[in-house]
Amino acid sequence: SRIQMEGKVALVTGGAQGIGKAIVRGLMEKGASVALIDIAVEKGEEYKNVLDKEFGSDKSLFIKCDVTKKDQLKDAFQKTVERFGKLHIVINNAGINNEKNWEKTINVNLTGMIRGTHLGLKYMRTQNGGEGGLILNMSSLAGIMPVAHQPVYTASKFGIIGFTRAIAAASDVGQYGVRINTICPGFVNTDLLQTIDKEENMGEYFQYRDNIKAMMDQYGIHEPTSVVQGVIDLIENENLNGAVMKITVSAGIHYEEYGPQYQPKM
Ligand code: NAD
């Protein structure tokens, strides 16, 4: 059966631009109220103004927050629940591509995602008085295949998949009432993709940029809106937990299949 998104409350990290921005709009078009969480204050506030005109000012909330800061993220979840009364959907989407400052990449992409999942469970688990819900962690095709010019980004995205599949199994065994899935888009036309061309982001791997550009030519580049349909499918399809959805230009939306020996034992 399919979940109705009308009246649901969602929190989206990295919602001020790129893929997150497109997801925010997609959820609001389906009738959800959305808190967008981002470090980019100007972009976040500007977007909130646009959303106010379109959907009404009570439908969204912008919260300035760095997902690597434990207390800020905790406060952002709390403010969202205070404002909208409940929480049903968490999209852990904020991410960066920086091989030079690789610890920051792990902090944002992996630690931020883990913390966002824990906080989502805190508010949504039926055992805690929540109504159940869905957590979606943004991985990448770099979470499935090694990418030569982004070893740490690759590690963070592999980590997201492992963490999400394991905690989805925990949710199943522990009957949290929360489904937890990952989504792995191929190349998407956002500012993040431009970082490939920046030495300050890529460090020593900058020299391999022709290699990744050849991969872009081979796999194609999506617009952020193509990721939104996948997100909606993962939210609405009640049967999916621990799913690893891939989105490529050539194959569209499809799923990574794991053999029975790689399925969690229940
Ligand atoms: P983007 O740079 O356009 O947007 C990322 C957003 O996250 C920005 O609004 C930024 O301000 C915010 N952000 C960054 N660090 C933050 C922090 N510490 N706290 C709060 N917000 C923070 O990038 P995007 O392409 O839209 O990326 C979104 C997600 O999609 C990332 O997790 C990325 O790894 C993933 N992804 C991107 C691609 C791609 O090709 N662009 C492909 C697959 C997966």
PDB file of C-alpha atoms and ligand atoms in Angstrom:
ATOM      1  CA  SER A   1       0.000   0.000   0.000  1.00  0.00           C
ATOM      2  CA  ARG A   2       1.070   3.597  -0.420  1.00  0.00           C
ATOM      3  CA  ILE A   3       1.576   6.305   2.177  1.00  0.00           C
ATOM      4  CA  GLN A   4      -0.305   9.601   1.789  1.00  0.00           C
ATOM      5  CA  MET A   5       2.066  12.558   2.044  1.00  0.00           C
ATOM      6  CA  GLU A   6      -0.655  15.177   2.593  1.00  0.00           C
ATOM      7  CA  GLY A   7      -0.347  16.571   6.124  1.00  0.00           C
ATOM      8  CA  LYS A   8       2.981  14.865   6.829  1.00  0.00           C
ATOM      9  CA  VAL A   9       5.954  16.721   8.336  1.00  0.00           C
ATOM     10  CA  ALA A  10       9.393  16.402   6.754  1.00  0.00           C
ATOM     11  CA  LEU A  11      12.890  17.609   7.621  1.00  0.00           C
ATOM     12  CA  VAL A  12      15.427  17.947   4.793  1.00  0.00           C
ATOM     13  CA  THR A  13      19.118  18.661   5.451  1.00  0.00           C
ATOM     14  CA  GLY A  14      20.991  20.589   2.763  1.00  0.00           C
ATOM     15  CA  GLY A  15      17.607  21.845   1.546  1.00  0.00           C
ATOM     16  CA  ALA A  16      18.738  25.290   0.373  1.00  0.00           C
ATOM     17  CA  GLN A  17      20.137  24.263  -2.999  1.00  0.00           C
ATOM     18  CA  GLY A  18      20.787  21.446  -5.442  1.00  0.00           C
ATOM     19  CA  ILE A  19      19.121  18.065  -4.898  1.00  0.00           C
ATOM     20  CA  GLY A  20      17.804  18.968  -1.429  1.00  0.00           C
ATOM     21  CA  LYS A  21      16.111  22.077  -2.791  1.00  0.00           C
ATOM     22  CA  ALA A  22      14.325  20.019  -5.451  1.00  0.00           C
ATOM     23  CA  ILE A  23      13.268  17.450  -2.819  1.00  0.00           C
ATOM     24  CA  VAL A  24      11.789  20.184  -0.587  1.00  0.00           C
ATOM     25  CA  ARG A  25       9.594  21.402  -3.437  1.00  0.00           C
ATOM     26  CA  GLY A  26       8.610  17.839  -4.401  1.00  0.00           C
ATOM     27  CA  LEU A  27       7.451  17.074  -0.847  1.00  0.00           C
ATOM     28  CA  MET A  28       5.548  20.364  -0.559  1.00  0.00           C
ATOM     29  CA  GLU A  29       3.792  19.765  -3.868  1.00  0.00           C
ATOM     30  CA  LYS A  30       2.581  16.487  -2.343  1.00  0.00           C
ATOM     31  CA  GLY A  31       1.120  18.399   0.629  1.00  0.00           C
ATOM     32  CA  ALA A  32       3.846  17.922   3.246  1.00  0.00           C
ATOM     33  CA  SER A  33       5.106  20.646   5.594  1.00  0.00           C
ATOM     34  CA  VAL A  34       8.882  20.915   5.392  1.00  0.00           C
ATOM     35  CA  ALA A  35      11.728  22.161   7.579  1.00  0.00           C
ATOM     36  CA  LEU A  36      14.761  22.923   5.451  1.00  0.00           C
ATOM     37  CA  ILE A  37      18.007  22.737   7.338  1.00  0.00           C
ATOM     38  CA  ASP A  38      21.155  24.284   5.883  1.00  0.00           C
ATOM     39  CA  ILE A  39      24.316  26.245   6.680  1.00  0.00           C
ATOM     40  CA  ALA A  40      23.650  28.493   3.670  1.00  0.00           C
ATOM     41  CA  VAL A  41      21.517  31.177   5.374  1.00  0.00           C
ATOM     42  CA  GLU A  42      20.989  33.555   2.469  1.00  0.00           C
ATOM     43  CA  LYS A  43      19.985  30.809   0.045  1.00  0.00           C
ATOM     44  CA  GLY A  44      17.796  29.146   2.657  1.00  0.00           C
ATOM     45  CA  GLU A  45      15.907  32.322   3.528  1.00  0.00           C
ATOM     46  CA  GLU A  46      15.542  33.314  -0.103  1.00  0.00           C
ATOM     47  CA  TYR A  47      14.087  29.893  -0.934  1.00  0.00           C
ATOM     48  CA  LYS A  48      11.758  30.006   2.069  1.00  0.00           C
ATOM     49  CA  ASN A  49      10.356  33.319   0.694  1.00  0.00           C
ATOM     50  CA  VAL A  50       9.673  31.699  -2.661  1.00  0.00           C
ATOM     51  CA  LEU A  51       7.983  28.724  -0.951  1.00  0.00           C
ATOM     52  CA  ASP A  52       5.874  31.066   1.214  1.00  0.00           C
ATOM     53  CA  LYS A  53       4.405  32.739  -1.859  1.00  0.00           C
ATOM     54  CA  GLU A  54       3.640  29.416  -3.473  1.00  0.00           C
ATOM     55  CA  PHE A  55       2.460  27.249  -0.585  1.00  0.00           C
ATOM     56  CA  GLY A  56       1.698  29.687   2.274  1.00  0.00           C
ATOM     57  CA  SER A  57       4.076  30.819   5.020  1.00  0.00           C
ATOM     58  CA  ASP A  58       2.947  28.195   7.545  1.00  0.00           C
ATOM     59  CA  LYS A  59       4.036  25.284   5.344  1.00  0.00           C
ATOM     60  CA  SER A  60       7.813  25.555   5.617  1.00  0.00           C
ATOM     61  CA  LEU A  61      10.530  26.534   8.022  1.00  0.00           C
ATOM     62  CA  PHE A  62      14.172  27.417   7.393  1.00  0.00           C
ATOM     63  CA  ILE A  63      16.619  26.523  10.138  1.00  0.00           C
ATOM     64  CA  LYS A  64      20.271  27.549  10.009  1.00  0.00           C
ATOM     65  CA  CYS A  65      22.237  24.510  11.084  1.00  0.00           C
ATOM     66  CA  ASP A  66      25.583  22.857  10.481  1.00  0.00           C
ATOM     67  CA  VAL A  67      24.903  19.100  10.487  1.00  0.00           C
ATOM     68  CA  THR A  68      28.398  18.462  11.884  1.00  0.00           C
ATOM     69  CA  LYS A  69      27.472  20.360  15.061  1.00  0.00           C
ATOM     70  CA  LYS A  70      25.730  17.963  17.419  1.00  0.00           C
ATOM     71  CA  ASP A  71      23.774  20.590  19.376  1.00  0.00           C
ATOM     72  CA  GLN A  72      22.699  22.523  16.281  1.00  0.00           C
ATOM     73  CA  LEU A  73      21.282  19.407  14.665  1.00  0.00           C
ATOM     74  CA  LYS A  74      19.517  18.416  17.874  1.00  0.00           C
ATOM     75  CA  ASP A  75      17.996  21.917  18.123  1.00  0.00           C
ATOM     76  CA  ALA A  76      16.907  21.816  14.472  1.00  0.00           C
ATOM     77  CA  PHE A  77      14.928  18.602  15.054  1.00  0.00           C
ATOM     78  CA  GLN A  78      13.430  20.030  18.217  1.00  0.00           C
ATOM     79  CA  LYS A  79      12.399  23.294  16.511  1.00  0.00           C
ATOM     80  CA  THR A  80      10.788  21.335  13.678  1.00  0.00           C
ATOM     81  CA  VAL A  81       8.691  19.268  16.082  1.00  0.00           C
ATOM     82  CA  GLU A  82       7.807  22.351  18.160  1.00  0.00           C
ATOM     83  CA  ARG A  83       6.668  24.186  15.043  1.00  0.00           C
ATOM     84  CA  PHE A  84       4.748  21.406  13.262  1.00  0.00           C
ATOM     85  CA  GLY A  85       3.818  19.226  16.242  1.00  0.00           C
ATOM     86  CA  LYS A  86       5.252  16.000  14.826  1.00  0.00           C
ATOM     87  CA  LEU A  87       7.722  14.452  12.396  1.00  0.00           C
ATOM     88  CA  HIS A  88       7.217  11.733   9.763  1.00  0.00           C
ATOM     89  CA  ILE A  89       9.976  12.061   7.163  1.00  0.00           C
ATOM     90  CA  VAL A  90      13.706  12.806   7.495  1.00  0.00           C
ATOM     91  CA  ILE A  91      15.855  13.279   4.408  1.00  0.00           C
ATOM     92  CA  ASN A  92      19.538  13.296   5.356  1.00  0.00           C
ATOM     93  CA  ASN A  93      20.814  14.904   2.177  1.00  0.00           C
ATOM     94  CA  ALA A  94      23.540  17.440   3.123  1.00  0.00           C
ATOM     95  CA  GLY A  95      26.854  16.408   1.619  1.00  0.00           C
ATOM     96  CA  ILE A  96      30.149  17.774   0.373  1.00  0.00           C
ATOM     97  CA  ASN A  97      32.930  16.658  -1.949  1.00  0.00           C
ATOM     98  CA  ASN A  98      36.309  17.504  -0.451  1.00  0.00           C
ATOM     99  CA  GLU A  99      39.262  15.136  -0.629  1.00  0.00           C
ATOM    100  CA  LYS A 100      41.705  17.743   0.675  1.00  0.00           C
ATOM    101  CA  ASN A 101      39.801  18.399   3.890  1.00  0.00           C
ATOM    102  CA  TRP A 102      38.716  14.772   4.000  1.00  0.00           C
ATOM    103  CA  GLU A 103      37.886  14.697   7.710  1.00  0.00           C
ATOM    104  CA  LYS A 104      35.212  17.297   7.010  1.00  0.00           C
ATOM    105  CA  THR A 105      33.811  15.080   4.266  1.00  0.00           C
ATOM    106  CA  ILE A 106      33.450  12.224   6.753  1.00  0.00           C
ATOM    107  CA  ASN A 107      31.929  14.599   9.313  1.00  0.00           C
ATOM    108  CA  VAL A 108      29.277  15.996   6.985  1.00  0.00           C
ATOM    109  CA  ASN A 109      28.513  12.980   4.795  1.00  0.00           C
ATOM    110  CA  LEU A 110      28.752  10.171   7.323  1.00  0.00           C
ATOM    111  CA  THR A 111      28.688  11.492  10.902  1.00  0.00           C
ATOM    112  CA  GLY A 112      25.973  14.060  10.074  1.00  0.00           C
ATOM    113  CA  MET A 113      23.917  11.354   8.388  1.00  0.00           C
ATOM    114  CA  ILE A 114      24.258   8.945  11.321  1.00  0.00           C
ATOM    115  CA  ARG A 115      23.291  11.660  13.789  1.00  0.00           C
ATOM    116  CA  GLY A 116      20.335  12.718  11.633  1.00  0.00           C
ATOM    117  CA  THR A 117      19.167   9.093  11.579  1.00  0.00           C
ATOM    118  CA  HIS A 118      19.452   8.732  15.360  1.00  0.00           C
ATOM    119  CA  LEU A 119      17.517  11.976  15.869  1.00  0.00           C
ATOM    120  CA  GLY A 120      14.888  10.949  13.334  1.00  0.00           C
ATOM    121  CA  LEU A 121      14.402   7.675  15.224  1.00  0.00           C
ATOM    122  CA  LYS A 122      14.194   9.528  18.524  1.00  0.00           C
ATOM    123  CA  TYR A 123      11.187  11.507  17.311  1.00  0.00           C
ATOM    124  CA  MET A 124       9.512   8.963  15.021  1.00  0.00           C
ATOM    125  CA  ARG A 125       9.890   5.579  16.746  1.00  0.00           C
ATOM    126  CA  THR A 126       6.559   4.267  17.911  1.00  0.00           C
ATOM    127  CA  GLN A 127       8.189   3.200  21.209  1.00  0.00           C
ATOM    128  CA  ASN A 128       9.002   6.874  21.844  1.00  0.00           C
ATOM    129  CA  GLY A 129       5.469   8.040  21.130  1.00  0.00           C
ATOM    130  CA  GLY A 130       6.188   8.871  17.487  1.00  0.00           C
ATOM    131  CA  GLU A 131       3.848   8.011  14.641  1.00  0.00           C
ATOM    132  CA  GLY A 132       6.468   5.982  12.760  1.00  0.00           C
ATOM    133  CA  GLY A 133       7.846   7.275   9.499  1.00  0.00           C
ATOM    134  CA  LEU A 134      10.638   7.205   6.997  1.00  0.00           C
ATOM    135  CA  ILE A 135      14.317   8.148   6.914  1.00  0.00           C
ATOM    136  CA  LEU A 136      16.093   8.562   3.619  1.00  0.00           C
ATOM    137  CA  ASN A 137      19.869   8.826   3.499  1.00  0.00           C
ATOM    138  CA  MET A 138      21.438  10.310   0.386  1.00  0.00           C
ATOM    139  CA  SER A 139      24.251   8.093  -0.875  1.00  0.00           C
ATOM    140  CA  SER A 140      25.513   8.077  -4.471  1.00  0.00           C
ATOM    141  CA  LEU A 141      26.607   5.635  -7.159  1.00  0.00           C
ATOM    142  CA  ALA A 142      29.971   6.341  -5.482  1.00  0.00           C
ATOM    143  CA  GLY A 143      28.473   4.315  -2.616  1.00  0.00           C
ATOM    144  CA  ILE A 144      28.415   1.237  -4.843  1.00  0.00           C
ATOM    145  CA  MET A 145      31.425   1.577  -7.114  1.00  0.00           C
ATOM    146  CA  PRO A 146      34.869   2.917  -6.309  1.00  0.00           C
ATOM    147  CA  VAL A 147      35.596   6.305  -7.870  1.00  0.00           C
ATOM    148  CA  ALA A 148      39.330   6.845  -8.392  1.00  0.00           C
ATOM    149  CA  HIS A 149      39.371  10.579  -7.856  1.00  0.00           C
ATOM    150  CA  GLN A 150      37.205  10.544  -4.692  1.00  0.00           C
ATOM    151  CA  PRO A 151      38.418   7.863  -2.255  1.00  0.00           C
ATOM    152  CA  VAL A 152      37.087   9.527   0.894  1.00  0.00           C
ATOM    153  CA  TYR A 153      33.813  10.643  -0.709  1.00  0.00           C
ATOM    154  CA  THR A 154      33.473   7.016  -1.874  1.00  0.00           C
ATOM    155  CA  ALA A 155      34.143   5.774   1.668  1.00  0.00           C
ATOM    156  CA  SER A 156      31.511   8.121   3.093  1.00  0.00           C
ATOM    157  CA  LYS A 157      28.905   6.984   0.579  1.00  0.00           C
ATOM    158  CA  PHE A 158      29.701   3.248   1.040  1.00  0.00           C
ATOM    159  CA  GLY A 159      29.423   3.909   4.772  1.00  0.00           C
ATOM    160  CA  ILE A 160      25.983   5.433   4.404  1.00  0.00           C
ATOM    161  CA  ILE A 161      24.730   2.329   2.630  1.00  0.00           C
ATOM    162  CA  GLY A 162      26.176  -0.044   5.245  1.00  0.00           C
ATOM    163  CA  PHE A 163      24.866   2.024   8.131  1.00  0.00           C
ATOM    164  CA  THR A 164      21.422   2.419   6.576  1.00  0.00           C
ATOM    165  CA  ARG A 165      20.999  -1.286   5.741  1.00  0.00           C
ATOM    166  CA  ALA A 166      22.070  -2.283   9.255  1.00  0.00           C
ATOM    167  CA  ILE A 167      19.858   0.223  11.056  1.00  0.00           C
ATOM    168  CA  ALA A 168      16.962  -0.714   8.749  1.00  0.00           C
ATOM    169  CA  ALA A 169      17.458  -4.285   9.973  1.00  0.00           C
ATOM    170  CA  ALA A 170      17.477  -3.003  13.568  1.00  0.00           C
ATOM    171  CA  SER A 171      14.245  -1.127  12.886  1.00  0.00           C
ATOM    172  CA  ASP A 172      12.746  -4.336  11.523  1.00  0.00           C
ATOM    173  CA  VAL A 173      13.832  -6.515  14.450  1.00  0.00           C
ATOM    174  CA  GLY A 174      13.031  -3.836  17.028  1.00  0.00           C
ATOM    175  CA  GLN A 175       9.749  -2.832  15.335  1.00  0.00           C
ATOM    176  CA  TYR A 176      10.569   0.884  15.375  1.00  0.00           C
ATOM    177  CA  GLY A 177       7.827   1.618  12.840  1.00  0.00           C
ATOM    178  CA  VAL A 178      10.366   3.592  10.803  1.00  0.00           C
ATOM    179  CA  ARG A 179      11.555   2.591   7.338  1.00  0.00           C
ATOM    180  CA  ILE A 180      15.120   3.584   6.488  1.00  0.00           C
ATOM    181  CA  ASN A 181      16.358   3.588   2.898  1.00  0.00           C
ATOM    182  CA  THR A 182      19.179   4.953   0.754  1.00  0.00           C
ATOM    183  CA  ILE A 183      19.172   6.552  -2.634  1.00  0.00           C
ATOM    184  CA  CYS A 184      22.123   6.540  -5.028  1.00  0.00           C
ATOM    185  CA  PRO A 185      21.932   9.008  -7.893  1.00  0.00           C
ATOM    186  CA  GLY A 186      24.503   9.118 -10.660  1.00  0.00           C
ATOM    187  CA  PHE A 187      25.922  12.516 -11.636  1.00  0.00           C
ATOM    188  CA  VAL A 188      23.543  15.400 -10.907  1.00  0.00           C
ATOM    189  CA  ASN A 189      23.882  18.940 -12.216  1.00  0.00           C
ATOM    190  CA  THR A 190      24.530  20.904  -8.980  1.00  0.00           C
ATOM    191  CA  ASP A 191      27.278  23.036  -7.432  1.00  0.00           C
ATOM    192  CA  LEU A 192      28.722  19.867  -5.899  1.00  0.00           C
ATOM    193  CA  LEU A 193      29.503  18.550  -9.366  1.00  0.00           C
ATOM    194  CA  GLN A 194      31.525  21.724 -10.083  1.00  0.00           C
ATOM    195  CA  THR A 195      33.892  20.881  -7.212  1.00  0.00           C
ATOM    196  CA  ILE A 196      35.497  18.227  -9.436  1.00  0.00           C
ATOM    197  CA  ASP A 197      37.152  21.145 -11.239  1.00  0.00           C
ATOM    198  CA  LYS A 198      38.586  22.715  -8.088  1.00  0.00           C
ATOM    199  CA  GLU A 199      42.016  21.903  -6.762  1.00  0.00           C
ATOM    200  CA  GLU A 200      41.005  23.209  -3.325  1.00  0.00           C
ATOM    201  CA  ASN A 201      38.413  20.432  -3.135  1.00  0.00           C
ATOM    202  CA  MET A 202      40.145  17.600  -4.943  1.00  0.00           C
ATOM    203  CA  GLY A 203      43.727  17.983  -3.676  1.00  0.00           C
ATOM    204  CA  GLU A 204      46.063  15.442  -5.246  1.00  0.00           C
ATOM    205  CA  TYR A 205      43.154  13.796  -7.125  1.00  0.00           C
ATOM    206  CA  PHE A 206      42.588  16.983  -9.101  1.00  0.00           C
ATOM    207  CA  GLN A 207      44.971  15.538 -11.700  1.00  0.00           C
ATOM    208  CA  TYR A 208      42.438  12.744 -12.443  1.00  0.00           C
ATOM    209  CA  ARG A 209      39.612  15.092 -13.401  1.00  0.00           C
ATOM    210  CA  ASP A 210      39.678  14.024 -17.061  1.00  0.00           C
ATOM    211  CA  ASN A 211      38.915  10.523 -15.845  1.00  0.00           C
ATOM    212  CA  ILE A 212      35.763  11.598 -14.050  1.00  0.00           C
ATOM    213  CA  LYS A 213      34.713  13.800 -16.939  1.00  0.00           C
ATOM    214  CA  ALA A 214      34.902  10.726 -19.171  1.00  0.00           C
ATOM    215  CA  MET A 215      32.664   8.950 -16.628  1.00  0.00           C
ATOM    216  CA  MET A 216      30.201  11.855 -16.814  1.00  0.00           C
ATOM    217  CA  ASP A 217      30.097  11.516 -20.594  1.00  0.00           C
ATOM    218  CA  GLN A 218      29.574   7.776 -20.269  1.00  0.00           C
ATOM    219  CA  TYR A 219      26.890   7.832 -17.550  1.00  0.00           C
ATOM    220  CA  GLY A 220      25.202  11.145 -18.328  1.00  0.00           C
ATOM    221  CA  ILE A 221      24.175  13.953 -15.962  1.00  0.00           C
ATOM    222  CA  HIS A 222      20.743  14.296 -14.332  1.00  0.00           C
ATOM    223  CA  GLU A 223      18.908  17.409 -13.290  1.00  0.00           C
ATOM    224  CA  PRO A 224      18.032  17.471  -9.549  1.00  0.00           C
ATOM    225  CA  THR A 225      14.334  16.961 -10.358  1.00  0.00           C
ATOM    226  CA  SER A 226      15.039  13.408 -11.610  1.00  0.00           C
ATOM    227  CA  VAL A 227      16.041  12.439  -8.073  1.00  0.00           C
ATOM    228  CA  VAL A 228      12.717  13.693  -6.673  1.00  0.00           C
ATOM    229  CA  GLN A 229      10.577  10.922  -8.206  1.00  0.00           C
ATOM    230  CA  GLY A 230      12.859   8.331  -6.607  1.00  0.00           C
ATOM    231  CA  VAL A 231      12.523  10.043  -3.232  1.00  0.00           C
ATOM    232  CA  ILE A 232       8.718  10.101  -3.512  1.00  0.00           C
ATOM    233  CA  ASP A 233       8.672   6.393  -4.469  1.00  0.00           C
ATOM    234  CA  LEU A 234      10.808   5.484  -1.450  1.00  0.00           C
ATOM    235  CA  ILE A 235       8.540   7.470   0.870  1.00  0.00           C
ATOM    236  CA  GLU A 236       5.237   6.239  -0.536  1.00  0.00           C
ATOM    237  CA  ASN A 237       6.061   2.552  -0.991  1.00  0.00           C
ATOM    238  CA  GLU A 238       5.399   1.014   2.406  1.00  0.00           C
ATOM    239  CA  ASN A 239       7.128  -2.255   1.508  1.00  0.00           C
ATOM    240  CA  LEU A 240      10.589  -0.757   1.265  1.00  0.00           C
ATOM    241  CA  ASN A 241      13.011  -0.863   4.189  1.00  0.00           C
ATOM    242  CA  GLY A 242      16.786  -1.101   3.815  1.00  0.00           C
ATOM    243  CA  ALA A 243      16.418  -0.527   0.069  1.00  0.00           C
ATOM    244  CA  VAL A 244      19.288   0.827  -2.016  1.00  0.00           C
ATOM    245  CA  MET A 245      17.759   2.730  -4.907  1.00  0.00           C
ATOM    246  CA  LYS A 246      19.931   3.707  -7.876  1.00  0.00           C
ATOM    247  CA  ILE A 247      19.060   6.383 -10.407  1.00  0.00           C
ATOM    248  CA  THR A 248      20.968   6.511 -13.668  1.00  0.00           C
ATOM    249  CA  VAL A 249      20.287   8.273 -16.923  1.00  0.00           C
ATOM    250  CA  SER A 250      20.389   5.013 -18.892  1.00  0.00           C
ATOM    251  CA  ALA A 251      18.426   2.697 -16.535  1.00  0.00           C
ATOM    252  CA  GLY A 252      16.233   5.188 -14.651  1.00  0.00           C
ATOM    253  CA  ILE A 253      15.098   4.133 -11.165  1.00  0.00           C
ATOM    254  CA  HIS A 254      16.211   0.620 -10.144  1.00  0.00           C
ATOM    255  CA  TYR A 255      17.507  -1.192  -7.070  1.00  0.00           C
ATOM    256  CA  GLU A 256      20.791  -2.731  -5.996  1.00  0.00           C
ATOM    257  CA  GLU A 257      20.165  -6.463  -5.500  1.00  0.00           C
ATOM    258  CA  TYR A 258      21.932  -8.383  -2.737  1.00  0.00           C
ATOM    259  CA  GLY A 259      22.183 -12.160  -2.580  1.00  0.00           C
ATOM    260  CA  PRO A 260      20.451 -13.956   0.313  1.00  0.00           C
ATOM    261  CA  GLN A 261      23.783 -14.341   2.118  1.00  0.00           C
ATOM    262  CA  TYR A 262      24.017 -10.539   2.298  1.00  0.00           C
ATOM    263  CA  GLN A 263      20.529 -10.010   3.679  1.00  0.00           C
ATOM    264  CA  PRO A 264      20.303  -9.289   7.394  1.00  0.00           C
ATOM    265  CA  LYS A 265      19.228 -12.299   9.482  1.00  0.00           C
ATOM    266  CA  MET A 266      15.967 -11.576  11.286  1.00  0.00           C
TER     267      MET A 266
HETATM  268  P1  NAD B   1      24.964  21.011  -3.366  1.00  0.00           P
HETATM  269  O1  NAD B   1      26.316  21.449  -3.019  1.00  0.00           O
HETATM  270  O2  NAD B   1      24.260  21.663  -4.509  1.00  0.00           O
HETATM  271  O3  NAD B   1      23.994  21.093  -2.104  1.00  0.00           O
HETATM  272  C1  NAD B   1      24.387  20.636  -0.846  1.00  0.00           C
HETATM  273  C2  NAD B   1      23.662  21.434   0.219  1.00  0.00           C
HETATM  274  O4  NAD B   1      24.100  20.960   1.500  1.00  0.00           O
HETATM  275  C3  NAD B   1      23.985  22.931   0.173  1.00  0.00           C
HETATM  276  O5  NAD B   1      22.801  23.680   0.299  1.00  0.00           O
HETATM  277  C4  NAD B   1      24.925  23.125   1.339  1.00  0.00           C
HETATM  278  O6  NAD B   1      24.872  24.425   1.901  1.00  0.00           O
HETATM  279  C5  NAD B   1      24.430  22.078   2.305  1.00  0.00           C
HETATM  280  N1  NAD B   1      25.441  21.694   3.291  1.00  0.00           N
HETATM  281  C6  NAD B   1      26.749  21.397   3.061  1.00  0.00           C
HETATM  282  N2  NAD B   1      27.380  21.170   4.219  1.00  0.00           N
HETATM  283  C7  NAD B   1      26.467  21.324   5.205  1.00  0.00           C
HETATM  284  C8  NAD B   1      26.518  21.230   6.610  1.00  0.00           C
HETATM  285  N3  NAD B   1      27.662  20.957   7.251  1.00  0.00           N
HETATM  286  N4  NAD B   1      25.386  21.452   7.318  1.00  0.00           N
HETATM  287  C9  NAD B   1      24.228  21.767   6.689  1.00  0.00           C
HETATM  288  N5  NAD B   1      24.118  21.873   5.349  1.00  0.00           N
HETATM  289  C10 NAD B   1      25.223  21.660   4.619  1.00  0.00           C
HETATM  290  O7  NAD B   1      25.092  19.444  -3.609  1.00  0.00           O
HETATM  291  P2  NAD B   1      24.055  18.343  -4.153  1.00  0.00           P
HETATM  292  O8  NAD B   1      24.643  17.794  -5.379  1.00  0.00           O
HETATM  293  O9  NAD B   1      22.686  18.852  -4.145  1.00  0.00           O
HETATM  294  O10 NAD B   1      24.260  17.249  -3.015  1.00  0.00           O
HETATM  295  C11 NAD B   1      23.234  16.795  -2.166  1.00  0.00           C
HETATM  296  C12 NAD B   1      23.535  15.338  -1.786  1.00  0.00           C
HETATM  297  O11 NAD B   1      23.471  14.521  -2.946  1.00  0.00           O
HETATM  298  C13 NAD B   1      24.928  15.127  -1.197  1.00  0.00           C
HETATM  299  O12 NAD B   1      24.850  14.188  -0.128  1.00  0.00           O
HETATM  300  C14 NAD B   1      25.699  14.543  -2.364  1.00  0.00           C
HETATM  301  O13 NAD B   1      26.795  13.762  -1.926  1.00  0.00           O
HETATM  302  C15 NAD B   1      24.632  13.713  -3.028  1.00  0.00           C
HETATM  303  N6  NAD B   1      24.873  13.365  -4.424  1.00  0.00           N
HETATM  304  C16 NAD B   1      25.206  14.312  -5.337  1.00  0.00           C
HETATM  305  C17 NAD B   1      25.443  13.936  -6.646  1.00  0.00           C
HETATM  306  C18 NAD B   1      25.829  14.942  -7.701  1.00  0.00           C
HETATM  307  O14 NAD B   1      26.353  14.533  -8.749  1.00  0.00           O
HETATM  308  N7  NAD B   1      25.605  16.221  -7.520  1.00  0.00           N
HETATM  309  C19 NAD B   1      25.337  12.591  -7.024  1.00  0.00           C
HETATM  310  C20 NAD B   1      24.995  11.653  -6.069  1.00  0.00           C
HETATM  311  C21 NAD B   1      24.767  12.049  -4.772  1.00  0.00           C
END
